[in-house]
Short mmCIF file of C-alpha atoms and ligand atoms in Angstrom, two decimals:
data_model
loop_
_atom_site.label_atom_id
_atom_site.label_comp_id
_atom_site.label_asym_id
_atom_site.label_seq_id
_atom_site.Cartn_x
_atom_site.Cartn_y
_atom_site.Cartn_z
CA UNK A 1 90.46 87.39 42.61
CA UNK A 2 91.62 90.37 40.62
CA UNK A 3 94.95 89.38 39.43
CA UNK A 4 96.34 86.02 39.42
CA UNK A 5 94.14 83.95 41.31
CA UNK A 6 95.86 81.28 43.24
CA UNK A 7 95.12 77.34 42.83
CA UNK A 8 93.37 77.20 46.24
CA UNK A 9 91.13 80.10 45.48
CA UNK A 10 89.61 79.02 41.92
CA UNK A 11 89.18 75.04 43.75
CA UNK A 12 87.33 76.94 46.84
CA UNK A 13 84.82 78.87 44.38
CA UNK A 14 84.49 75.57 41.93
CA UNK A 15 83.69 73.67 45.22
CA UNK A 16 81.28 76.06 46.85
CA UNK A 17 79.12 76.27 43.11
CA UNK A 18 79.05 72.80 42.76
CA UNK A 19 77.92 72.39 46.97
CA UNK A 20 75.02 75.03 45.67
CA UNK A 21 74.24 73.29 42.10
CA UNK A 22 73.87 69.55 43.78
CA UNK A 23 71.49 71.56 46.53
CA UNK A 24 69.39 73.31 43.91
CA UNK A 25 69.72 70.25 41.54
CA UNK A 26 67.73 67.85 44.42
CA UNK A 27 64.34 68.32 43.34
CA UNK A 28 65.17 67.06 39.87
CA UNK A 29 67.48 64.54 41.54
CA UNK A 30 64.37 61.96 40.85
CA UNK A 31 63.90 62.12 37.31
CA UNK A 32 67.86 61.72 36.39
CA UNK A 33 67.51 57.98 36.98
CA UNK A 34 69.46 54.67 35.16
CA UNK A 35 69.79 55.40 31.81
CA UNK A 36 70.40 51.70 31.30
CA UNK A 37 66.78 50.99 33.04
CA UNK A 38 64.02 50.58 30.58
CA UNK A 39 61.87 49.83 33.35
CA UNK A 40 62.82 53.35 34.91
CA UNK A 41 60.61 55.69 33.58
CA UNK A 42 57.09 53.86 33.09
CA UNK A 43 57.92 53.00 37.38
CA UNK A 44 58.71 56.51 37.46
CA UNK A 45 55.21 57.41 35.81
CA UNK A 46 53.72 55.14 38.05
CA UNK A 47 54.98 56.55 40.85
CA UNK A 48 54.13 60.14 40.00
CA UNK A 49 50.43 59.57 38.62
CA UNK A 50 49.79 58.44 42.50
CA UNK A 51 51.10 61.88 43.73
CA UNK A 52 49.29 63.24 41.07
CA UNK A 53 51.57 64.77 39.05
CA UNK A 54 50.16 66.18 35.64
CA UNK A 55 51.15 67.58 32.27
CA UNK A 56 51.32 71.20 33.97
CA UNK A 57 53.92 70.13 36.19
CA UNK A 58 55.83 68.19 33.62
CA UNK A 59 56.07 71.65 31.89
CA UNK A 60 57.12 73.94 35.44
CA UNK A 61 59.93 71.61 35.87
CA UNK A 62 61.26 71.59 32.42
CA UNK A 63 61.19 74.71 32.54
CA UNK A 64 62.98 75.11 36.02
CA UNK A 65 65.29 72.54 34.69
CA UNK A 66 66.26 75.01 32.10
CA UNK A 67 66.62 77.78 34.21
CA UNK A 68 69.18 76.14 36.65
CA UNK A 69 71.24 74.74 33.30
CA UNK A 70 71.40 78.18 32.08
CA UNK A 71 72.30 79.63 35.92
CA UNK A 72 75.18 76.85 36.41
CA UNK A 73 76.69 76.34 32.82
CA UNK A 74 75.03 79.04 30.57
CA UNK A 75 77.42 81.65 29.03
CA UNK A 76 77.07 84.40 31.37
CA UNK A 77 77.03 82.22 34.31
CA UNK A 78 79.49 82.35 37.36
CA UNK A 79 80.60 78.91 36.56
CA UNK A 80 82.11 80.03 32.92
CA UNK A 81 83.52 82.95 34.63
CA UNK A 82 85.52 81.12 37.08
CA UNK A 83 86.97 78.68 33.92
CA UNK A 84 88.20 82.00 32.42
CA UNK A 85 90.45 82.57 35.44
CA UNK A 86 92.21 79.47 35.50
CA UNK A 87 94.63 80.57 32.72
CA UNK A 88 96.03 83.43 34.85
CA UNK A 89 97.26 81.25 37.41
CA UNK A 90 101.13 81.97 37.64
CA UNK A 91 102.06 78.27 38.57
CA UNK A 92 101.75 75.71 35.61
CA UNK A 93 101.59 73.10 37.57
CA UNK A 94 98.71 74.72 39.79
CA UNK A 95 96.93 76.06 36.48
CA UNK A 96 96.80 72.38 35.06
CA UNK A 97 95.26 71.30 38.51
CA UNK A 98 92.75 73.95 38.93
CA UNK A 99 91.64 73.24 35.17
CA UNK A 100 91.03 69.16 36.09
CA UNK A 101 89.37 69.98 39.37
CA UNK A 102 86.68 72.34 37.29
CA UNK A 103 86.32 70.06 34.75
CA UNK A 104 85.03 66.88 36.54
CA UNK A 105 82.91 69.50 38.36
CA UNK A 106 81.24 70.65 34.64
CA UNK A 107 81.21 66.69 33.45
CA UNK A 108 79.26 66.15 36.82
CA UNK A 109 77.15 69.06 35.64
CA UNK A 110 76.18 68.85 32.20
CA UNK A 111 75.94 64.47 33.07
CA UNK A 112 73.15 65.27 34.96
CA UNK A 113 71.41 67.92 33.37
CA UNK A 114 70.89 66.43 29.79
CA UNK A 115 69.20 62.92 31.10
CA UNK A 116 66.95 64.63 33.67
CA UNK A 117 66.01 66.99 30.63
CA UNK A 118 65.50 63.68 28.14
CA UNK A 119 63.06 61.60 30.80
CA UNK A 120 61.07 64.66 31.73
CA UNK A 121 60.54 64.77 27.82
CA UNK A 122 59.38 61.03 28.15
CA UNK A 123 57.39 61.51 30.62
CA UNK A 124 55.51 64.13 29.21
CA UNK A 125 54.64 62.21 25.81
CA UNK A 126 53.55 59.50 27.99
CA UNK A 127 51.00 61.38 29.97
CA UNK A 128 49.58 63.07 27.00
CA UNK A 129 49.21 60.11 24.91
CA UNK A 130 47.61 58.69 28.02
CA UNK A 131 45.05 61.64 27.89
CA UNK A 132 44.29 61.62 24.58
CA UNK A 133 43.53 57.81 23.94
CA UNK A 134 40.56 56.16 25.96
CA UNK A 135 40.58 55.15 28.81
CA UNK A 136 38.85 51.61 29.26
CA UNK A 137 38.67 51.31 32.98
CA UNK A 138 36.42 54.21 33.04
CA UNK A 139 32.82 52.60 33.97
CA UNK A 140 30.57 54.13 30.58
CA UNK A 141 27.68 56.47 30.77
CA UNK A 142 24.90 53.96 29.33
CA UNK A 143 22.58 55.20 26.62
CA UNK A 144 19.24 55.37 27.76
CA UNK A 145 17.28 53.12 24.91
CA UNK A 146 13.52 52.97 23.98
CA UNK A 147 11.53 49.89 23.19
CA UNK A 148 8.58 49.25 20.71
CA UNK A 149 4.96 50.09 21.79
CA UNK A 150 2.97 47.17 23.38
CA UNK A 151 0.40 47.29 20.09
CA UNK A 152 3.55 47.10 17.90
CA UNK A 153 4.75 44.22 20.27
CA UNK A 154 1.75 42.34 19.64
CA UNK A 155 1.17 43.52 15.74
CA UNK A 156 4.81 42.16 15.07
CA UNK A 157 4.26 38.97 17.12
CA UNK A 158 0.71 38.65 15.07
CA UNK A 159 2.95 39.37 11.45
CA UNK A 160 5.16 36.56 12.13
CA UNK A 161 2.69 33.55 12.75
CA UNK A 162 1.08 34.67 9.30
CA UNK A 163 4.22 35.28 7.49
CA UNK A 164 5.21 31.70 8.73
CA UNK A 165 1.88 30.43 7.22
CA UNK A 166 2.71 32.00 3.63
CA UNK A 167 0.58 35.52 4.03
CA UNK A 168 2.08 38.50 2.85
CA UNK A 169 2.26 41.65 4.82
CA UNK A 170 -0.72 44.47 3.63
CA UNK A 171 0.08 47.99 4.18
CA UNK A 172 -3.74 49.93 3.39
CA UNK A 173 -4.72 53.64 3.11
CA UNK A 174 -6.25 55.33 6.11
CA UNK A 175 -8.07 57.77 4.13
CA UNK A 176 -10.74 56.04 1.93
CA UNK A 177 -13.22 56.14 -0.69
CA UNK A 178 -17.03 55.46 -0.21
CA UNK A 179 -16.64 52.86 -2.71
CA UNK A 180 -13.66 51.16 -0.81
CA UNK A 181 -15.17 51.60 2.83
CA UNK A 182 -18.59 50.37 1.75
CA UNK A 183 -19.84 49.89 -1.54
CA UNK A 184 -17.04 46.98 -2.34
CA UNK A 185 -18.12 45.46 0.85
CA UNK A 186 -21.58 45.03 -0.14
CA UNK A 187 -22.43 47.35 2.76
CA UNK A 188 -25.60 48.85 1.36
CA UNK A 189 -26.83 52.29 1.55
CA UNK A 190 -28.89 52.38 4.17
CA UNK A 191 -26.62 50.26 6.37
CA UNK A 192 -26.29 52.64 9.85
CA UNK A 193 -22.19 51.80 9.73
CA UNK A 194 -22.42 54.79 7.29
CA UNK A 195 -24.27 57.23 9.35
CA UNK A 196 -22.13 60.09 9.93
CA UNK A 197 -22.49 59.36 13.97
CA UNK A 198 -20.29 56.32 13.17
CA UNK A 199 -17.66 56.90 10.74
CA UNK A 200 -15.40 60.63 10.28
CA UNK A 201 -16.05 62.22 6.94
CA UNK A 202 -13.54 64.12 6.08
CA UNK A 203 -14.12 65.76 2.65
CA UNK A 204 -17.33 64.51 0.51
CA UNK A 205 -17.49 61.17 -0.57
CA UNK A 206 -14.03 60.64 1.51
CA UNK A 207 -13.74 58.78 5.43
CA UNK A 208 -11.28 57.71 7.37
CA UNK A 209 -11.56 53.76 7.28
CA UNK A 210 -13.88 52.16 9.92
CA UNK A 211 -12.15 48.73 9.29
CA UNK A 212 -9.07 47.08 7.50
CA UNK A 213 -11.35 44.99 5.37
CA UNK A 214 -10.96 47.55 3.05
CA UNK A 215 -7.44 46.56 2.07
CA UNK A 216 -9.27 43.33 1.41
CA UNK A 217 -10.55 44.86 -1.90
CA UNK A 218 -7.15 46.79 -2.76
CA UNK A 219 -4.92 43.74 -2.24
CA UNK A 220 -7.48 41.16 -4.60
CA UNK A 221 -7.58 44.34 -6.96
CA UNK A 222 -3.46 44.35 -7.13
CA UNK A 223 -3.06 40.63 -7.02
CA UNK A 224 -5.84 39.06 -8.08
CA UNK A 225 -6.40 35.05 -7.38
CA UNK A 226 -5.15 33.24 -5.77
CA UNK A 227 -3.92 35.99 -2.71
CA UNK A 228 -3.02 35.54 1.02
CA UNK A 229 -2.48 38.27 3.06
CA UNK A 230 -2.94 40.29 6.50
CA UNK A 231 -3.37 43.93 6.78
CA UNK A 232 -2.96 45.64 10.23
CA UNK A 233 -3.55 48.95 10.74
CA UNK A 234 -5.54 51.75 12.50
CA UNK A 235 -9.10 52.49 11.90
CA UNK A 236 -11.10 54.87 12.99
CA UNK A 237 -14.96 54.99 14.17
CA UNK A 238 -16.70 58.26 16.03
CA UNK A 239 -16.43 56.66 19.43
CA UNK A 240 -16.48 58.97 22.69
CA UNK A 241 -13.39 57.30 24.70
CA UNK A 242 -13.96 55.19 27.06
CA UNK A 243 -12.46 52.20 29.12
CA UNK A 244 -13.22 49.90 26.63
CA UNK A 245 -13.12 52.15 23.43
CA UNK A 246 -11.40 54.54 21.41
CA UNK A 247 -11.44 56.88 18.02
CA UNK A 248 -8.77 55.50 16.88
CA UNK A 249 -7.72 52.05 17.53
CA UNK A 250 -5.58 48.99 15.54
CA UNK A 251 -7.22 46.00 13.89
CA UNK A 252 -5.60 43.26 11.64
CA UNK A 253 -7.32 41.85 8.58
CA UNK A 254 -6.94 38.52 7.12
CA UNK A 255 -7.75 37.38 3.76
CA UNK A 256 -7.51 34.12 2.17
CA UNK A 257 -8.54 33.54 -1.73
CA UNK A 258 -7.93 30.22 -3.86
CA UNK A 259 -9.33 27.27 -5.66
CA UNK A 260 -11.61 25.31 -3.19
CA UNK A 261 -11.25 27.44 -0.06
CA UNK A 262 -13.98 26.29 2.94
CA UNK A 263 -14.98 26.91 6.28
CA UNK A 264 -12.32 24.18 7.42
CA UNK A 265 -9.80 26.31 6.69
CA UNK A 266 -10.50 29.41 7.76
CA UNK A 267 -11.15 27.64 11.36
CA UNK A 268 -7.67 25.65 11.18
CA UNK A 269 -6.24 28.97 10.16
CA UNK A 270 -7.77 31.13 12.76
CA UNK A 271 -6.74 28.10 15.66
CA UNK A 272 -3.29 27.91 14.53
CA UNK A 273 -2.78 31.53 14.79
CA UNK A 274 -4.36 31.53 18.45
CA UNK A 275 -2.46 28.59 19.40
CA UNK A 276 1.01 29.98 18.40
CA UNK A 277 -0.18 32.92 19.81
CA UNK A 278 -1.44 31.78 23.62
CA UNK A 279 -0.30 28.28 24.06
CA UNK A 280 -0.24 24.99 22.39
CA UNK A 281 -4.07 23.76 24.08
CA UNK A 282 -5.58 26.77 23.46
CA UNK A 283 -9.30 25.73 21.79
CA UNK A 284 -11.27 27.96 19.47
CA UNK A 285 -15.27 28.25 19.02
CA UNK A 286 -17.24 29.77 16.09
CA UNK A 287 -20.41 31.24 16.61
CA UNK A 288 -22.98 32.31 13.70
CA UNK A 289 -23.65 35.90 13.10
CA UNK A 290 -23.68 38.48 10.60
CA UNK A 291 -21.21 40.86 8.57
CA UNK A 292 -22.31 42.30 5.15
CA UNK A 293 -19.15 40.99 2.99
CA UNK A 294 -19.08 37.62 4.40
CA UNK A 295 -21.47 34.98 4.20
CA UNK A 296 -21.79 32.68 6.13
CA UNK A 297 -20.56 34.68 9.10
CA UNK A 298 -19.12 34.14 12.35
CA UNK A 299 -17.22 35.41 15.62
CA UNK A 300 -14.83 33.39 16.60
CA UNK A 301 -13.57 32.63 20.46
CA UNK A 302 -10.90 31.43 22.14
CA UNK A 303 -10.38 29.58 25.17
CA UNK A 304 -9.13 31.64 28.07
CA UNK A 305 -5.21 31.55 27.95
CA UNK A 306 -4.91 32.46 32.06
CA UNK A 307 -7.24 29.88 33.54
CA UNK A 308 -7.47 27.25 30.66
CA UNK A 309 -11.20 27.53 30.62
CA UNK A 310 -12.45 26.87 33.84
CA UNK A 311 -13.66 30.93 34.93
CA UNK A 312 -11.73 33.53 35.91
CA UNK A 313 -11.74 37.70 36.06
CA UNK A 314 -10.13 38.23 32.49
CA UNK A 315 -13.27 35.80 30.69
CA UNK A 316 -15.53 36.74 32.98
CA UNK A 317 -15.92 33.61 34.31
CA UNK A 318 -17.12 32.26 30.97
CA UNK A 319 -13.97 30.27 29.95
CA UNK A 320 -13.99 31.78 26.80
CA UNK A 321 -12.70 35.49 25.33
CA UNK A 322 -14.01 37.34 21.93
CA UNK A 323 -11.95 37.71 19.44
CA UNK A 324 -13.08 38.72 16.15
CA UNK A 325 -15.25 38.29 12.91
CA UNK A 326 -14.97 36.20 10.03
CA UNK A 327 -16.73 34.51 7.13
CA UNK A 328 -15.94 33.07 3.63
CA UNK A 329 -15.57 35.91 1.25
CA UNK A 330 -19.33 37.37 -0.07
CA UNK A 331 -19.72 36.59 -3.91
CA UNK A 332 -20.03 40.30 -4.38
CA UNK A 333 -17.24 41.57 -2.79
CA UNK A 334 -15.05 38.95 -5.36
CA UNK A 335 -17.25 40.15 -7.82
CA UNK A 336 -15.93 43.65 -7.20
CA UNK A 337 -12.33 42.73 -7.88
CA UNK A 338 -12.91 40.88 -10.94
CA UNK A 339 -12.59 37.61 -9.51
CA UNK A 340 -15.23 34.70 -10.60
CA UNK A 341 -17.08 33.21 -7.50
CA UNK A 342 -17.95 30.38 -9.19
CA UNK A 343 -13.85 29.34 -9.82
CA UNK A 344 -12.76 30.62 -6.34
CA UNK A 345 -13.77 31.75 -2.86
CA UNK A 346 -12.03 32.99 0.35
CA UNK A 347 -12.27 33.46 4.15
CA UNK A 348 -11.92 36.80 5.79
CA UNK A 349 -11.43 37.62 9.28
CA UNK A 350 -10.36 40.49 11.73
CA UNK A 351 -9.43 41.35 15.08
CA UNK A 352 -8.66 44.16 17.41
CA UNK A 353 -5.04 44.26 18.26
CA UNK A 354 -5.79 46.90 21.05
CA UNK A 355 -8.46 44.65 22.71
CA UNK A 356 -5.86 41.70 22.29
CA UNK A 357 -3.07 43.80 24.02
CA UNK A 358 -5.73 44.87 26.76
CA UNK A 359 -6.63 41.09 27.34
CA UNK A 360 -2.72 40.09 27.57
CA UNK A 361 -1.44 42.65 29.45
CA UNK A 362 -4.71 42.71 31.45
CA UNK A 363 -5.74 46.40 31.57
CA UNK A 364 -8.33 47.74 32.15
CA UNK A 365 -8.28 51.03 30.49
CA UNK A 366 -7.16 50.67 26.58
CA UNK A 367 -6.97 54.71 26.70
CA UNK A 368 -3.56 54.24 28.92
CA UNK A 369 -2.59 52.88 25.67
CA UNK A 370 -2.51 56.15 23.83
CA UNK A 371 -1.91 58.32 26.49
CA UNK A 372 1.94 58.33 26.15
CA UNK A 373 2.88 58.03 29.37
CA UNK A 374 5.95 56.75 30.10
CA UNK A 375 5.30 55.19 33.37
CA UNK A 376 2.87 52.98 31.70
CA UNK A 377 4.65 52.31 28.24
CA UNK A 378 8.21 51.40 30.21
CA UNK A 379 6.82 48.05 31.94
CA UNK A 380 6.36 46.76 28.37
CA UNK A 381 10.57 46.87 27.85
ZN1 ZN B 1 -10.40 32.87 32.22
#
């Protein structure tokens, strides 16, 4: 086609591009779609999220896209070379021809190229907003939680009954005085709680407490008359483990001081609590005996909360289960917080949270509770 290409020469090379452009233009044939179809590129998506297509191959085919536009139509392109010859065509008649048959060709061309470009676009905004937001169907990853301690179970169960009946919540030292761990208890010198094969001296004329009466002196001290209050907490006595015992081990104190306090009501206290704590019918018992900073004294029982009363392994066939000790307040230990016997007096009592625990979960080794293993803390959940 050197000089003056003829009609039926340009029309042959228009017609054999355009055979090789709708060829090479096939695999993009799918995204060029119904421009007046809303519905045709979220299908599309659909469709191609099944296959598997991704973001990478959103960018290869732009790309390719690009490539083929710039082959067909770019400036340097075969295509614009032809259009240059159609002005030397001698006949006018031929020229105008040739230059209508081209241009439906390019129309055909440059229709296709720009949508295909514009919903590959789409389609890539959509699948990377669709990786960047969560996805909800995904099943989650479930944090693995923990779960209170059995003795906190039990000390928190134990805080609300009293906070119900109007006692506030005690909070003691573990480190205390002689005076606080003894003397204010009217424990007297020679009394073999203070031999040093009982209670852990740390530095002189310091322990660690042996019992949470001791907050009994603190909280009368800080309140005064009339007071109500519990105080659970560890003590600590020198004890060589065993099933039954430990160092270290939980109590909770209860202290009750006003006008006209009796007996009557520190045994409708003390069955209330062990009623809301084991059952509606369980019965209590008090039995006379002997602690230095009460007087009168006793230990109190309660009837067995697995077989009602009647025997079993847990009460040792007796029907009934220890508890604790309790008394009305001694006259000297009121005395020691400034607070006139003769106006008021008080009941005390106390109880091992650890034996309780032992009882209700029915163990028979209360060192598992300290041991920190996790095969025996995660049946408490
Ligand atoms: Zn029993």
């Amino acid at each position: 086609m050197s000089d003056a290409p003829t009609y039926a020469q340009l029309t042959t090379k228009a017609d054999a591009i355009n055979e090789s452009f709708e060829r090479e233009f096939k695999r993009f044939e799918r995204f060029f779609g119904d421009r007046l179809d809303s519905e045709f590129v979220p299908r599309l998506i659909r469709q191609l999220q099944v296959e598997g297509y991704s973001l990478a191959d959103v960018d290869a085919d732009l790309k390719a896209l690009n490539e083929l536009r710039v082959k067909f139509i770019g400036k340097k392109s075969e295509w614009m070379a032809l259009k240059k010859l159609i002005g030397r065509i001698g006949d006018e008649r031929e020229r105008r021809n040739a230059g209508e048959h081209l241009s439906l060709i390019e129309v055909k061309f440059t229709d296709r190229f720009e949508p295909a470009r514009l919903n590959l676009e789409k389609i890539g905004d959509t699948l990377r907003i669709k990786r960047e937001c969560l996805d909800v169907t995904i099943p989650g990853r479930r944090p693995r939680r923990g779960h209170v301690h059995p003795i906190t179970l039990v000390r928190e169960r134990i805080e609300d009954i009293f906070v119900s009946l109007g006692y506030a919540i005690e909070d003691g030292r573990e480190i205390e005085t002689d005076f606080y761990n003894f003397d204010a208890l009217n424990i007297p010198q020679n009394h073999p709680a203070r031999a040093s094969q009982d209670t852990f001296y740390t530095t002189d004329g310091f322990a660690l407490r042996s019992q949470t009466s001791t907050v009994q002196i603190h909280a009368m001290q800080g309140r005064g008359a009339p007071v109500r209050m519990i105080a659970p907490g560890r003590v600590f006595r020198r004890d060589t483990p065993d099933p039954t015992h430990n160092p270290m081990f939980f109590q909770v104190e209860g202290l009750c001081v006003d006008r006209g306090i009796t007996m009557a009501h520190l045994k409708g206290t003390v069955g209330e609590f062990l009623r809301r704590m084991f059952g509606p019918n369980t019965r209590t018992r008090f039995r006379p005996s002997y602690f230095p900073f009460t007087e009168p004294s006793a230990e109190f029982d309660f009837s067995c909360f697995k077989c009602g009363g009647s025997g079993c392994r847990i009460c040792k066939q007796s029907g009934w289960i220890e508890l604790g000790g309790s008394g009305m307040v001694h006259p000297n230990v009121l005395r020691v917080a400034d607070i006139d016997p003769e106006e008021f007096s008080g009941f005390a009592f106390g109880l091992g949270i650890d034996r309780m625990v032992a009882l209700m979960y029915n163990l028979d080794d209360i060192r598992l509770l300290f041991e920190n293993d996790l095969r025996f803390l995660e049946q408490f959940d």
